[in-house]
Every structure is written in structure tokens, then in C-alpha cells.
Short mmCIF file of C-alpha atoms in Angstrom, two decimals:
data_model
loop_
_atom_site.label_atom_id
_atom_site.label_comp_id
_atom_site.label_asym_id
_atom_site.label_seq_id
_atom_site.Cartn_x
_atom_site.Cartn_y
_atom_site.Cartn_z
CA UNK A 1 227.56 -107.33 262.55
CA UNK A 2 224.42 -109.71 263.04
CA UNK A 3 223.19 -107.36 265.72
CA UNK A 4 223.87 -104.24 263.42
CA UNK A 5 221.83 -106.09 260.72
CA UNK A 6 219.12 -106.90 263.07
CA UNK A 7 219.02 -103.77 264.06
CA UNK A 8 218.35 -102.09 260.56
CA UNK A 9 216.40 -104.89 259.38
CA UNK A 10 214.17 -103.91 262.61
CA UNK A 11 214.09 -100.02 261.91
CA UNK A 12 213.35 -100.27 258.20
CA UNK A 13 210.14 -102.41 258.96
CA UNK A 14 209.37 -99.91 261.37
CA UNK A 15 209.67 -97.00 258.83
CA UNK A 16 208.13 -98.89 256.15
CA UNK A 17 204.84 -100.47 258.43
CA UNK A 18 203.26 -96.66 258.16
CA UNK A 19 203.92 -96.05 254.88
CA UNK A 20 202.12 -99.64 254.32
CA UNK A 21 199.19 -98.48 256.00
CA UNK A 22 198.96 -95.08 254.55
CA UNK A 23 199.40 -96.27 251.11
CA UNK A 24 196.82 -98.74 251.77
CA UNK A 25 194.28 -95.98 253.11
CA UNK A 26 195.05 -93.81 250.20
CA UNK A 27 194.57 -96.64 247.71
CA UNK A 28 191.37 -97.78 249.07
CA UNK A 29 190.36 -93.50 248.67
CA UNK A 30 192.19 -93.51 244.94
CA UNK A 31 189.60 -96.87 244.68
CA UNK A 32 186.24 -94.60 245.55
CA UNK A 33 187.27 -91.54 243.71
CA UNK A 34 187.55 -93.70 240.39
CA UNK A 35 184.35 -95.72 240.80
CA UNK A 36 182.68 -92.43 242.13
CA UNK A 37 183.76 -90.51 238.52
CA UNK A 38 182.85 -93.18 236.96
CA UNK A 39 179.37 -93.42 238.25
CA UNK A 40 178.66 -89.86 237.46
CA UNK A 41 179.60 -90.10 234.10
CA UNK A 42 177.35 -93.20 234.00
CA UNK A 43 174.39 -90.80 235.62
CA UNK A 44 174.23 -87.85 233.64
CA UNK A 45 174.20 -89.67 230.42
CA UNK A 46 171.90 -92.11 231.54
CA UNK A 47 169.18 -89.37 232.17
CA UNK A 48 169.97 -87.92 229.34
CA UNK A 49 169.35 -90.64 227.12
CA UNK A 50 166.00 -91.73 229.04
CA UNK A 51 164.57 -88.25 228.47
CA UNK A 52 165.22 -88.29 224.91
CA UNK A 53 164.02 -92.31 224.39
CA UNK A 54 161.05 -91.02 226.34
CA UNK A 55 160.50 -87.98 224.19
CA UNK A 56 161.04 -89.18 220.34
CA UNK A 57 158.29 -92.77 222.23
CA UNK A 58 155.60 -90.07 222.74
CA UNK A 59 155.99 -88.23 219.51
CA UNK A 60 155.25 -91.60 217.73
CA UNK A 61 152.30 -92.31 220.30
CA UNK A 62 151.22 -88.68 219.13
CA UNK A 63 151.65 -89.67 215.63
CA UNK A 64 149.61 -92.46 216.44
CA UNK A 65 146.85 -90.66 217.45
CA UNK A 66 146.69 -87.93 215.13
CA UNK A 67 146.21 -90.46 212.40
CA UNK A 68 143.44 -92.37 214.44
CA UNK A 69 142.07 -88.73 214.90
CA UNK A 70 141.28 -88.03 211.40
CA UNK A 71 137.93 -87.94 209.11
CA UNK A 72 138.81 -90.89 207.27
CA UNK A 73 139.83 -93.15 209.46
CA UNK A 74 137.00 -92.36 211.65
CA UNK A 75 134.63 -93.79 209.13
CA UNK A 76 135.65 -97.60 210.17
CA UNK A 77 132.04 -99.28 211.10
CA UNK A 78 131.81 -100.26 215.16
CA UNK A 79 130.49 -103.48 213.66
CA UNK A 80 133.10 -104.85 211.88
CA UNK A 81 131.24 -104.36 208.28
CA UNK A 82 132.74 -101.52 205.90
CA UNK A 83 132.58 -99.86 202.41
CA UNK A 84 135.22 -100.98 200.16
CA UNK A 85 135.17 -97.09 198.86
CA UNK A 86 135.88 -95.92 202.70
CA UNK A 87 138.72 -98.56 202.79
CA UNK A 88 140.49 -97.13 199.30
CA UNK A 89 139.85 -93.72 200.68
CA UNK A 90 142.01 -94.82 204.11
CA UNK A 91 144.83 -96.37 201.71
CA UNK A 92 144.92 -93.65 200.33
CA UNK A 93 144.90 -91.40 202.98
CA UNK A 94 147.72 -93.43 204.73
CA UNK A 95 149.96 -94.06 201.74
CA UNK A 96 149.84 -90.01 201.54
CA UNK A 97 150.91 -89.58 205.49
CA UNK A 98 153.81 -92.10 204.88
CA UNK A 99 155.41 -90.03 201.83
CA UNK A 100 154.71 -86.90 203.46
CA UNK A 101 156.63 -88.73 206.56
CA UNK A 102 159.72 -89.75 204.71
CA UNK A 103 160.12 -87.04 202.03
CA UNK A 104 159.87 -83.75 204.09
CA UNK A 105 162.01 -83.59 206.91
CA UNK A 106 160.09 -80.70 208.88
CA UNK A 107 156.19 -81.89 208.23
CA UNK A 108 153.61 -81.94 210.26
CA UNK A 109 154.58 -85.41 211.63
CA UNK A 110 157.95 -84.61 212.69
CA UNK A 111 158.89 -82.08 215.60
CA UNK A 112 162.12 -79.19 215.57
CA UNK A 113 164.26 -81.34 212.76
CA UNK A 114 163.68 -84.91 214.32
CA UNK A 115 162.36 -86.94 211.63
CA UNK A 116 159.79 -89.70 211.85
CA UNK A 117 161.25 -93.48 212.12
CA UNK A 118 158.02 -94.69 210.67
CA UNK A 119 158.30 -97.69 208.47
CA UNK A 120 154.95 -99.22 208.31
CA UNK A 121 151.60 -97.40 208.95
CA UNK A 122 148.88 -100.27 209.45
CA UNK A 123 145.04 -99.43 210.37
CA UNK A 124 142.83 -102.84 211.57
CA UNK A 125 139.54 -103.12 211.97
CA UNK A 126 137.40 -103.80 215.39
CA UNK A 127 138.75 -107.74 215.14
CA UNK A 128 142.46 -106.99 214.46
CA UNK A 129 142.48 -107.57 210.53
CA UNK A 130 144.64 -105.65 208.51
CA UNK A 131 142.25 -103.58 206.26
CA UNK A 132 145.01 -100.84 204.83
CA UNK A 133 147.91 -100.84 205.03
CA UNK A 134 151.50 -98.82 203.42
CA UNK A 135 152.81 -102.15 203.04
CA UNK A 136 150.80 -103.98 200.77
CA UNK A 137 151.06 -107.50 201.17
CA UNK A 138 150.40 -107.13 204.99
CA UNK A 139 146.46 -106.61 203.78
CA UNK A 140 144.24 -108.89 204.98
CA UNK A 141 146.52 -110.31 208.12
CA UNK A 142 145.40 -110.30 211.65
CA UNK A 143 147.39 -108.26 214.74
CA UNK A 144 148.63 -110.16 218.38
CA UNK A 145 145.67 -110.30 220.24
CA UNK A 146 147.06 -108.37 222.80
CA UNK A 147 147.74 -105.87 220.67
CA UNK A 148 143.88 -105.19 220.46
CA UNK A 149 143.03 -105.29 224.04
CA UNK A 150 145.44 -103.01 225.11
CA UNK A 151 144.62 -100.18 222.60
CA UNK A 152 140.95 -101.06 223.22
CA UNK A 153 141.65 -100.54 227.03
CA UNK A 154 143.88 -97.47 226.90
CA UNK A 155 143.10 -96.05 224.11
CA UNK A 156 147.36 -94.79 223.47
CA UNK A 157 149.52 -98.14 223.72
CA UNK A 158 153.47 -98.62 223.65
CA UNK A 159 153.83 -102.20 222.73
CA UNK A 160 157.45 -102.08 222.95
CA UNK A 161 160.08 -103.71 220.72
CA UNK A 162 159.00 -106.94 219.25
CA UNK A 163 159.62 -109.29 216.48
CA UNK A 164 157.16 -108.66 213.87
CA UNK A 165 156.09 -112.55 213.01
CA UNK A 166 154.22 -111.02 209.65
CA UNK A 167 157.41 -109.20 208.69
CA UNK A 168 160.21 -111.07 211.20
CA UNK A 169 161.86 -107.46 211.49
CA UNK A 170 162.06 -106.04 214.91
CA UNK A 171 160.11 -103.34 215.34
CA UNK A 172 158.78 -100.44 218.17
CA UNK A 173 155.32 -100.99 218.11
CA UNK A 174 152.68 -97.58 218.72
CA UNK A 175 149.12 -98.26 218.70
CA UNK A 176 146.07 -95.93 218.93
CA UNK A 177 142.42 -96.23 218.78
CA UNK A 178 140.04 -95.14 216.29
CA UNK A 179 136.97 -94.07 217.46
CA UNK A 180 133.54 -94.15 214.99
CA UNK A 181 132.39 -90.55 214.04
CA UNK A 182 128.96 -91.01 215.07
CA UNK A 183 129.04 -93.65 217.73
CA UNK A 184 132.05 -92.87 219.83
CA UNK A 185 132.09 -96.26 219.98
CA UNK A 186 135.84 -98.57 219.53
CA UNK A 187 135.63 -99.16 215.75
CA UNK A 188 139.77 -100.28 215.08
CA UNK A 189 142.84 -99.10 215.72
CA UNK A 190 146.21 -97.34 214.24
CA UNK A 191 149.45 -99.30 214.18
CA UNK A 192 152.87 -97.65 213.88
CA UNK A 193 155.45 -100.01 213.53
CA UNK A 194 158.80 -97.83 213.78
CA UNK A 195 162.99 -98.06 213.25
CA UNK A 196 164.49 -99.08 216.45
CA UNK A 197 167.54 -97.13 215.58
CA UNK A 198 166.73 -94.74 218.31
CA UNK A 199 167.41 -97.49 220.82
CA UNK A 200 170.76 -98.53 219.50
CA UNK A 201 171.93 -94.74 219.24
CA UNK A 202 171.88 -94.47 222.86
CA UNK A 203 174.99 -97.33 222.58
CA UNK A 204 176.80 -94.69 220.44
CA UNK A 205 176.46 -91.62 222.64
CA UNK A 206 177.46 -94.40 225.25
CA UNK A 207 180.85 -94.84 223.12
CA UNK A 208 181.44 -91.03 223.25
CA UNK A 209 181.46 -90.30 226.97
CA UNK A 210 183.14 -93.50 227.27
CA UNK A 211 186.37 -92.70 225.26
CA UNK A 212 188.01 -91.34 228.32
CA UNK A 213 187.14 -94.38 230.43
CA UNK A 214 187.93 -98.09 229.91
CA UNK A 215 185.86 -100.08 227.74
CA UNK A 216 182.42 -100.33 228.73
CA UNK A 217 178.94 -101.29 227.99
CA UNK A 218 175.59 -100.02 227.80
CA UNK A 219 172.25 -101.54 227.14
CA UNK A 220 168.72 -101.64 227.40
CA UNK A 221 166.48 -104.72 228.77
CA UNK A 222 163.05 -105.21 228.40
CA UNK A 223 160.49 -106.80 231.68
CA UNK A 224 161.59 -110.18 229.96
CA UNK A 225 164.89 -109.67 230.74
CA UNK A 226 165.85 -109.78 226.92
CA UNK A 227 168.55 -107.86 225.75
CA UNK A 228 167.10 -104.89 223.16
CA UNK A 229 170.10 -103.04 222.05
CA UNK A 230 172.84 -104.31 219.76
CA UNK A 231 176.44 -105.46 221.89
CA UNK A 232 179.19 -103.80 219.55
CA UNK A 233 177.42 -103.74 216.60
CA UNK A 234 176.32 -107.62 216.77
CA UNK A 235 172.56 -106.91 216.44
CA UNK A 236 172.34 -111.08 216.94
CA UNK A 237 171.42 -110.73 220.59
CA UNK A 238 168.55 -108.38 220.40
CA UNK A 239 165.79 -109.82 222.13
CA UNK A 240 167.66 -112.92 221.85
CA UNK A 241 170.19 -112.80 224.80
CA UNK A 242 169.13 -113.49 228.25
CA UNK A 243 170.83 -110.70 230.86
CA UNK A 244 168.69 -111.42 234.24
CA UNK A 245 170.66 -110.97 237.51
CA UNK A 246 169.92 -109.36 240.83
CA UNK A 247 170.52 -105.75 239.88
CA UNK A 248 168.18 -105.97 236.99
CA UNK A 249 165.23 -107.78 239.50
CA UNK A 250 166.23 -104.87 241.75
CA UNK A 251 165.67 -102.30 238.53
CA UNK A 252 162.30 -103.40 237.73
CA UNK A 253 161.27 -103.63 240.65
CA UNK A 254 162.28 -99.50 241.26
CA UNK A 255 165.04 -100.07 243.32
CA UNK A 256 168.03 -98.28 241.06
CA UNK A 257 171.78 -99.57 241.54
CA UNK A 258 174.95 -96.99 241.59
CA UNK A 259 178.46 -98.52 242.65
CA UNK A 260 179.82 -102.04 242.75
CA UNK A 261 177.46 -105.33 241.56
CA UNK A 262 177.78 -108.80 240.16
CA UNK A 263 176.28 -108.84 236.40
CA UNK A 264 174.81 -111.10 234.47
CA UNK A 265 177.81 -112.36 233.66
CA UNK A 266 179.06 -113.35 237.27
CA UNK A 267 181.40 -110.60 236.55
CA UNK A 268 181.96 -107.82 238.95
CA UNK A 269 181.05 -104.47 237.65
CA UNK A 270 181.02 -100.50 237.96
CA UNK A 271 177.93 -99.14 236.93
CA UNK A 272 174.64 -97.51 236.79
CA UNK A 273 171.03 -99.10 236.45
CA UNK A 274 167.72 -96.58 235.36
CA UNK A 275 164.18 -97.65 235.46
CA UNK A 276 162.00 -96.54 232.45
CA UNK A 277 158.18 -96.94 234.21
CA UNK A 278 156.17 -96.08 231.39
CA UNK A 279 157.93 -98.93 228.86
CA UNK A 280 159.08 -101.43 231.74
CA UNK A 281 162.78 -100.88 230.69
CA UNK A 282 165.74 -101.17 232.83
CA UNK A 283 169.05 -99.14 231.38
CA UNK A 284 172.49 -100.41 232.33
CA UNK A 285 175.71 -98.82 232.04
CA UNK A 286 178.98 -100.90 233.47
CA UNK A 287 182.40 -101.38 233.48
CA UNK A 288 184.42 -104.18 234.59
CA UNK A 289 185.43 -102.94 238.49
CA UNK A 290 189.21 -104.39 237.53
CA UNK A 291 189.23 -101.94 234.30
CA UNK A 292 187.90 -99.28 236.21
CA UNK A 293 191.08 -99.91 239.09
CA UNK A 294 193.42 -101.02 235.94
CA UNK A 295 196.00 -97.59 236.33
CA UNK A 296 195.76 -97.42 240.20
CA UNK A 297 196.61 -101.54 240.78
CA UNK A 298 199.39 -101.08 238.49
CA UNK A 299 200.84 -97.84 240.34
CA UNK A 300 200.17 -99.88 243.55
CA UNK A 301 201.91 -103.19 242.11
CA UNK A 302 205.14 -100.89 241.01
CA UNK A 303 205.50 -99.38 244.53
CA UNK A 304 205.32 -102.96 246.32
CA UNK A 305 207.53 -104.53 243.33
CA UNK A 306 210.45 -101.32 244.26
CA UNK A 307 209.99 -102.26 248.07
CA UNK A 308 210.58 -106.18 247.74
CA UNK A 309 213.31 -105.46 245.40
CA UNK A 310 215.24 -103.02 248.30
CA UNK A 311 214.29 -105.56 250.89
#
């Protein structure tokens, strides 16, 4: 009887060694195919997103310069020193642009049915004072420093998003210069200060694609590593929470990650990074890699849980 037993015990670990191995080979390609969908997923909407960010970013820069472009505005003195009468006519001129903005849907300052996010229209003289302005009390106020040199140097400037200290509202900053009508020469500058909702609706396309996945998360970081899209609706961390790792480094330095890396977090993830060059963004998309392997470790666990038992 011992021998008998022996000799089955020895026969069923032969028969069940191969299966071992195979399931453990077709596991590991189970593994890959999931991470692999999910990546793609990852991809497609990440490009997608990117080339609409990008998109509605230069319509406000074009906004921008339209503005700067115009008669009135144009009238600003190189030298600092202007007509109150040319001032009231730029109020004016500005408060008219931001109703026009707001009330028709399809005017000349928005493009096929996407309306303008435009909150504040702000135009600054040659040392970065506030001389008009659509909100009032902002009149007579001074602009970031570097707001001036940049717009001075190219002319068309993205700030980025940024805390507005005059305001304390966050805000996607568009600058352009304005340009005297006789002189040519640097005479002040345009400021659009507009919604960030754009960023934070790339999060709820995010939520879409990812309804057939496991949960998820998608966000945007600026070259300061801040985090400048809402986390489930808690708007608390924008440009408030710090998510630097490797993969980001990597991201702004070009290099783009697909496939298995260590977050933030410490936390192993699935996921996707995408460099934005032209705002110094990084885009991340990533799921935990044990959500992502949830069904397929349980199926696995199952199988070796029925084999124990019959041993």
C-alpha cells in the first residue's frame, strides 16, 4: 500500500509539474496582454486630450493678440505717460470684448461652438501697472515681473496656471504685447487671465474611458512638479501637492514612460506619461499594477487553492 501511494503521489507531481509551468507561462502572457490594453487605452486618450489642451491654449494666445492688435489699444505711449481720454476709450473698448465674449456663444472670439473661458481681460502699461481693466478694482495694481519680460521678449506668452496673488483664484495666464502705432516700439501688454476648467475636463474624459478598467488616475504637472488638476473632485491639491518621482524627471526631460513604474507614491503603477513642450507639462495616466492584475491573480489563486485542496 505505501509503495502504491508512493507511487501515485510520484505520478500526480509528475502530471501536475507541466501544468505548473504552463500555467505560469500563460499567466505571465495573461499579465502583458492586460498591462498592454491598458496602456493603449492610456495612449490614445492621452493624445487626444494634449491636442485639444494645446488647441483651446492657442485660441486664447490668439485672443490675446487680437486684442493687443487693435486701434485702441495701440494708442498706449512707449514712454509710460498717457491720456486719461485714451485710457476710458481702452475700458471701454475692453469691457465691450468681455460681454461680447460671454453673451454670444459663436463671436468673433470664439472658434466652431467652443466658447471663450475668459474671466478677466487686463491691459498694463510699459511698467506692468494695471491701467484698464474688466475687473475694476484690479486698476491701478502692478503684474509679476516676469510676466513683463517674457511678453516683452516673445511678444505671445503662456504663463501657465498660477495663483493670482491680486485675486488668489487660480488662473491660466495669456499675455500679448501691444505695440505703439507710430513707434513700433513695446508700449504694454494684454493679459488674459482664463477658467482652468479645460484642465480639469481632461480628468472627466479620463473617468469615461476608464469605466471599463479599474480605478485610475489622471493628472497634469507643471515643471515644478505641482499637481494642476483636481484628484476626484478635491480641487485642494492644485498646485499645492507635490508629485515628483523618476518618471516625471524622465517626462520633462522628453524621455516618455509606457508600462510598469514606481509613482510618486512609492506605489507601483500601470501607466502612461506625455510631454507637453510648449507649456512644460508632463500628463500622467496610471493604475495601480495590482488593480490592473486584480481578475487574473484571483483566477490564478482559485486554480492553486483547487490543487492544494486535491493534494
Amino acid at each position: 500500500m505505501k509503495i502504491n501511494k508512493k507511487l501515485s503521489l510520484m505520478f500526480l507531481g509528475i502530471s501536475i509539474i507541466p501544468l505548473m509551468v504552463f500555467g505560469g507561462y500563460s499567466f505571465e502572457k495573461f499579465s502583458e496582454a492586460l498591462i498592454d490594453d491598458r496602456i493603449d487605452a492610456y495612449e490614445a486618450i492621452l493624445i487626444s486630450e494634449k491636442n485639444d489642451v494645446d488647441h483651446r491654449i492657442q485660441l486664447r494666445l490668439e485672443e490675446a493678440k487680437i486684442i493687443a492688435g487693435n486701434y485702441l489699444p495701440r494708442q498706449l505711449s512707449p514712454d509710460g505717460i498717457n491720456d486719461p481720454q485714451i485710457i476710458q476709450d481702452i475700458q471701454n473698448h475692453i469691457d465691450s470684448i468681455y460681454k461680447e465674449m460671454n453673451l454670444q456663444k459663436n463671436s468673433g472670439y470664439s472658434v466652431i461652438d467652443v466658447e471663450s473661458s475668459i474671466e478677466i481681460i487686463g491691459i498694463w502699461d510699459i511698467d506692468g501697472k494695471i491701467v484698464a481693466n474688466t475687473q475694476r478694482d484690479l486698476i491701478g495694481k502692478s503684474m509679476p515681473t516676469h510676466y513683463i519680460e517674457n511678453v516683452k521678449e516673445r511678444g505671445l506668452y503662456f504663463g501657465g496656471l498660477e495663483r493670482d496673488t491680486l485675486t488668489d483664484e487660480n488662473y491660466l495666464v495669456f499675455l500679448s504685447s501691444i505695440r505703439n502705432w507710430e513707434t513700433d516700439e513695446f508700449s504694454g501688454s494684454v493679459l488674459l487671465k482664463g477658467n482652468a476648467e479645460i484642465l480639469n475636463k481632461i480628468t472627466a474624459h479620463f473617468d469615461d474611458v476608464d469605466k471599463k478598467f479599474n480605478e485610475g488616475d489622471i493628472y497634469l504637472v507643471d515643471s515644478q512638479y505641482r499637481r494642476i488638476t483636481d484628484a476626484n473632485n478635491d480641487r485642494n491639491v492644485i498646485l499645492t501637492q507635490n508629485v515628483e518621482s523618476q518618471v516625471i524627471t524622465d517626462c520633462f526631460n522628453g524621455i516618455e514612460t509606457s508600462g510598469v513604474f514606481t509613482n510618486y507614491q512609492g506605489k507601483e503603477m500601470v501607466g502612461k506619461t506625455l510631454f507637453f513642450e510648449d507649456e512644460q507639462w508632463c500628463l500622467v495616466a496610471e493604475t495601480e499594477l495590482v488593480l490592473v492584475l486584480a481578475e487574473i491573480n484571483e483566477f490564478r489563486n482559485s486554480i492553486l487553492d483547487r490543487k492544494s485542496t486535491r493534494l
